[in-house]
C-alpha positions as MATLAB code, in Angstrom:
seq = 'XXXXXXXXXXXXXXXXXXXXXXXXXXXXXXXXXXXXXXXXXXXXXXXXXXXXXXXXXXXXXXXXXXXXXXXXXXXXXXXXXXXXXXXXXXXXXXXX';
ca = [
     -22.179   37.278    9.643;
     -22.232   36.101    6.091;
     -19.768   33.847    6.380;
     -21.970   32.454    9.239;
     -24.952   32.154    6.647;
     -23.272   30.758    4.065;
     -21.765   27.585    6.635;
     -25.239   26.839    8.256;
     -26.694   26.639    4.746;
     -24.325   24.629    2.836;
     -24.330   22.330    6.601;
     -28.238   22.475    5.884;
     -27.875   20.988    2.220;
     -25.340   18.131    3.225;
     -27.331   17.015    6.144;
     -30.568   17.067    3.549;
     -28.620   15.367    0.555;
     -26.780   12.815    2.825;
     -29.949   11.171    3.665;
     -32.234   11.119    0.005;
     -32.741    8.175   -1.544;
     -33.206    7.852   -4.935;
     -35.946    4.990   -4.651;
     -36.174    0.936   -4.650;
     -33.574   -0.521   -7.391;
     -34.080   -4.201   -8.696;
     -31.150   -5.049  -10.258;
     -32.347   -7.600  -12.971;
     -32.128  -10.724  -13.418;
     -28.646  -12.717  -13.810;
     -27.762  -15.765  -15.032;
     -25.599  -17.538  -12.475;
     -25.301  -20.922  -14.137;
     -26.120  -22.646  -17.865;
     -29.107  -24.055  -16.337;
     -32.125  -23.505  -17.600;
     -34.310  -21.249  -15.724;
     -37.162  -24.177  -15.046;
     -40.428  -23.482  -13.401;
     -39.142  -23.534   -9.752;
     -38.854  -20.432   -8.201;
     -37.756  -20.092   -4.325;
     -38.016  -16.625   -2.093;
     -35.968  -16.060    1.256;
     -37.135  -12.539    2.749;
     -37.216  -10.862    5.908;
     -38.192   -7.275    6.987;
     -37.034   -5.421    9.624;
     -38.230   -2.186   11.615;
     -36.882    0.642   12.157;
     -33.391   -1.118   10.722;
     -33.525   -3.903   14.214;
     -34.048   -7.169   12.445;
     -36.085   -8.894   15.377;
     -35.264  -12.920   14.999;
     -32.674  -14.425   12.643;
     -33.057  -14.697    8.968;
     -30.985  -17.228    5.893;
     -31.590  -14.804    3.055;
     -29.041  -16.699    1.192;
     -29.392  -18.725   -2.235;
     -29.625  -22.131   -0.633;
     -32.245  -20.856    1.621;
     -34.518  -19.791   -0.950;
     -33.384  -22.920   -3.456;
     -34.604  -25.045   -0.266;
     -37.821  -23.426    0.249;
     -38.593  -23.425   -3.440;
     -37.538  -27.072   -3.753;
     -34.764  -26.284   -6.491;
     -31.600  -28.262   -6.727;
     -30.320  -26.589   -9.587;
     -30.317  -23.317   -9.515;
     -30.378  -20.962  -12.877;
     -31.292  -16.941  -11.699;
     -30.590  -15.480   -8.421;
     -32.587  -11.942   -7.773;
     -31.611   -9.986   -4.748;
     -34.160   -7.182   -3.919;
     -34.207   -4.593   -1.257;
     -37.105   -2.344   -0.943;
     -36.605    0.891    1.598;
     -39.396    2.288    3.001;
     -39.509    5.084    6.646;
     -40.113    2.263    8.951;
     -40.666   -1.265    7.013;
     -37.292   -2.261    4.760;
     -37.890   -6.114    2.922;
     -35.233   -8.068    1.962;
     -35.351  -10.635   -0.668;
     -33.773  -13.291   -2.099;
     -35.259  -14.845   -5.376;
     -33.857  -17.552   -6.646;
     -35.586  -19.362  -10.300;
     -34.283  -23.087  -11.360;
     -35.012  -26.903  -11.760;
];
């Protein structure tokens, strides 16, 4: 019977510790290129629900260069924030 315990407990823990989260992480800023940073910035995001991404989405760096009007680009930021039901991604690109 203890043996029993012990296995639905430590099962218990694993299920519980598989699915924390630590919070949001924003990696910082890199420098992809020797241009200067500029004034420009462009953002490409999305969210999705529930983890279904309803529509299609460019989150790449010439998506967000384009909607920032950039042509060269300096810093590329790539954010993901978590949340229970709403996750955002975003792609945040700085340049001339």
């Amino acid at each position: 019977m203890k043996y029993i315990k012990t296995l639905i407990l430590v099962c218990f823990v694993g299920v519980l510790s598989s699915c924390s989260v630590s919070g949001p992480y924003v990696a910082p800023k890199a420098l992809v290129t020797k241009n200067s940073v500029g004034t420009k910035v462009g953002i490409a995001e999305k969210k999705t629900y529930f983890g279904i991404m309803f529509g299609s989405a460019d989150l790449g760096i010439v998506a967000a260069a384009k909607k920032g009007g950039i042509t060269k680009v300096a810093t590329v930021d790539s954010e993901i924030v978590s949340g229970l039901i709403v996750t955002k991604y975003r792609t945040k690109v700085t340049g001339e």
